[in-house]
Structure formats: structure tokens, C-alpha cells
């Protein structure tokens, strides 16, 4: 499982001209599911992400977590995080999870975050999505 995590002031995702998810301060989470990923991987990465201290405190030190600031999550599926571009000019996605299992784990990840008391918005799995964000910092991390 791979996550590109962006600290945002706001973010939204639109499908076919309709906003399917919108958040204020928090994280835009681009989530890629690999072939061997499990629910345990979802829980481990979600817990890590929720507890990361990457928001500034009153002294402008990076010291606060998503929970500390009441942050929200916008989770967007992104199988292209498993693109292999080492050979040729066309990426292959052999390491990406099969669509049915990837969608199940994507949904599980979002639900697990909700079970931790987080406000979670999502895109639509497999859809052509337009993502807008105001990156705060910018502050972007990759978690695996």
C-alpha cells in the first residue's frame, strides 16, 4: 500500500461535474493498493497517518497531529502510485492490486479512519476524478 499524503488547507474531488468530497484543513490522501496488501496494511498506515505530527503548534514547530488540529481526510484512490516506469515510455501497473480487491481495501481504509473518529470524504473508485487542493506548506509525504 502506498500513500501520498498532502497537508492541505482545503481539498475537493469532482466526478462528472459533481463534487463527491470536500474538506477543510487536513490531509489529501492519494491511496494506491498493491497486489499483496491486506486489511492489516490499511490499519497500520491509517494509524501512522493519523498520528503523524506534521501540523505547526503555537510556536510554529511541526508538533501537532491530525487529531490535535481536528483535521479532516479526503481519500482518493490512485492505482498509478504503482506505475513501473523503469522500462520503455509506457508505465506498467502489474504491481497494482486487482480492481475488486483494491476497491474493497480502499473502502476499508476510509471506514477504518472513520472508526477512529475522523471526518472522511472520498472520491469514487475507478472514476475519472478532478482533484483540487490548497497544499499547506507545501508539506507532502510518501508512506508505504
Coordinates of C-alpha atoms in Angstrom, one line a residue:
X1 CA 0.0 0.0 0.0
X2 CA 1.3 3.4 -0.9
X3 CA 0.0 6.8 0.2
X4 CA 0.9 10.2 -1.0
X5 CA -0.1 12.5 1.9
X6 CA -0.5 16.2 1.4
X7 CA -1.3 18.5 4.2
X8 CA -4.0 20.9 2.9
X9 CA -5.9 24.0 3.9
X10 CA -8.7 22.6 1.7
X11 CA -9.3 20.0 -1.0
X12 CA -12.1 18.6 -3.1
X13 CA -12.7 15.9 -5.7
X14 CA -15.2 16.2 -8.5
X15 CA -16.6 13.5 -10.8
X16 CA -18.7 14.4 -13.9
X17 CA -19.1 17.9 -12.7
X18 CA -20.3 17.0 -9.2
X19 CA -18.3 17.4 -6.0
X20 CA -18.1 14.0 -4.3
X21 CA -15.9 15.0 -1.5
X22 CA -14.7 18.3 0.1
X23 CA -12.7 19.0 3.2
X24 CA -11.1 21.9 5.0
X25 CA -7.9 21.6 7.0
X26 CA -6.4 18.2 7.0
X27 CA -4.9 15.6 4.5
X28 CA -5.5 14.8 0.9
X29 CA -4.7 11.1 0.8
X30 CA -3.8 9.5 -2.6
X31 CA -4.1 5.8 -1.8
X32 CA -2.7 3.1 -4.0
X33 CA -3.3 -0.6 -3.3
X34 CA -0.8 -3.2 -4.3
X35 CA -1.3 -6.9 -5.1
X36 CA -0.3 -8.2 -1.7
X37 CA -2.0 -5.6 0.5
X38 CA -4.2 -6.6 3.4
X39 CA -6.6 -5.0 6.0
X40 CA -3.6 -5.0 8.4
X41 CA -1.7 -2.8 6.0
X42 CA -4.7 -0.4 5.9
X43 CA -4.9 -0.2 9.7
X44 CA -1.1 0.2 10.1
X45 CA -0.9 3.1 7.5
X46 CA -4.0 4.8 8.7
X47 CA -2.8 4.8 12.3
X48 CA 0.6 6.1 11.2
X49 CA -1.0 8.8 9.1
X50 CA -3.5 9.9 11.8
X51 CA -0.8 10.1 14.5
X52 CA 1.9 11.9 12.4
X53 CA 2.8 15.2 13.9
X54 CA 3.1 17.4 10.8
X55 CA 1.0 20.5 11.8
X56 CA 2.5 23.5 13.4
X57 CA 1.9 24.3 17.0
X58 CA 1.5 27.8 18.6
X59 CA 5.3 28.2 18.3
X60 CA 5.3 27.3 14.6
X61 CA 7.0 24.0 15.3
X62 CA 5.9 20.9 13.4
X63 CA 4.4 19.2 16.5
X64 CA 0.7 18.5 16.1
X65 CA -1.2 15.6 14.7
X66 CA -4.4 15.4 12.6
X67 CA -6.4 14.7 15.8
X68 CA -4.8 17.7 17.6
X69 CA -6.0 20.1 15.0
X70 CA -9.4 18.5 14.3
X71 CA -8.3 17.8 10.7
X72 CA -10.3 16.0 8.0
X73 CA -9.4 13.5 5.4
X74 CA -10.1 13.3 1.7
X75 CA -9.2 9.8 0.4
X76 CA -8.8 9.4 -3.3
X77 CA -7.9 6.1 -4.9
X78 CA -4.8 6.2 -7.2
X79 CA -3.6 3.0 -8.7
X80 CA -1.0 4.9 -10.7
X81 CA 1.1 5.0 -7.5
X82 CA 2.1 1.5 -8.6
X83 CA 3.3 2.6 -12.0
X84 CA 6.6 1.0 -13.1
X85 CA 8.4 3.3 -15.5
X86 CA 11.8 1.7 -15.5
X87 CA 11.5 0.2 -19.0
X88 CA 10.2 2.0 -22.1
X89 CA 8.0 5.0 -22.1
X90 CA 4.7 3.4 -21.2
X91 CA 4.2 2.6 -17.5
X92 CA 3.0 -0.8 -16.5
X93 CA 0.8 -1.4 -13.5
X94 CA 1.4 -5.1 -12.8
X95 CA 2.1 -4.4 -9.1
X96 CA -1.3 -2.6 -8.6
X97 CA -4.0 -4.6 -6.8
X98 CA -6.8 -6.2 -8.8
X99 CA -9.7 -3.8 -9.1
X100 CA -12.2 -5.7 -6.9
X101 CA -9.8 -6.2 -4.0
X102 CA -8.3 -2.7 -4.4
X103 CA -11.8 -1.2 -4.1
X104 CA -12.6 -3.3 -1.1
X105 CA -9.4 -2.2 0.7
X106 CA -9.9 1.5 -0.4
X107 CA -13.3 1.4 1.3
X108 CA -12.0 -0.5 4.3
X109 CA -9.3 2.2 4.7
X110 CA -11.8 5.0 4.7
X111 CA -14.1 3.2 7.1
X112 CA -11.3 2.4 9.4
X113 CA -10.4 6.1 9.6
X114 CA -14.0 6.9 10.3
X115 CA -14.0 4.4 13.1
X116 CA -11.1 6.4 14.6
X117 CA -13.4 9.4 14.8
X118 CA -12.1 11.2 11.7
X119 CA -14.3 13.1 9.2
X120 CA -13.6 11.3 5.9
X121 CA -14.7 12.3 2.4
X122 CA -13.8 10.2 -0.7
X123 CA -13.7 10.2 -4.4
X124 CA -15.3 7.4 -6.5
X125 CA -13.1 4.4 -7.0
X126 CA -12.2 3.9 -10.7
X127 CA -13.8 7.2 -11.8
X128 CA -12.1 10.0 -13.8
X129 CA -11.7 12.5 -10.9
X130 CA -10.7 16.1 -10.8
X131 CA -8.8 16.9 -7.6
X132 CA -8.3 20.4 -6.3
X133 CA -6.3 21.3 -3.3
X134 CA -4.6 24.2 -1.5
X135 CA -1.4 22.5 -0.3
X136 CA -0.4 23.8 3.1
X137 CA 3.3 24.3 3.3
X138 CA 3.7 22.6 0.9
X139 CA 4.0 19.5 3.0
X140 CA 3.9 16.2 1.2
X141 CA 4.9 12.7 2.4
X142 CA 5.0 9.2 1.0
X143 CA 4.1 6.3 3.2
X144 CA 4.4 2.6 2.5

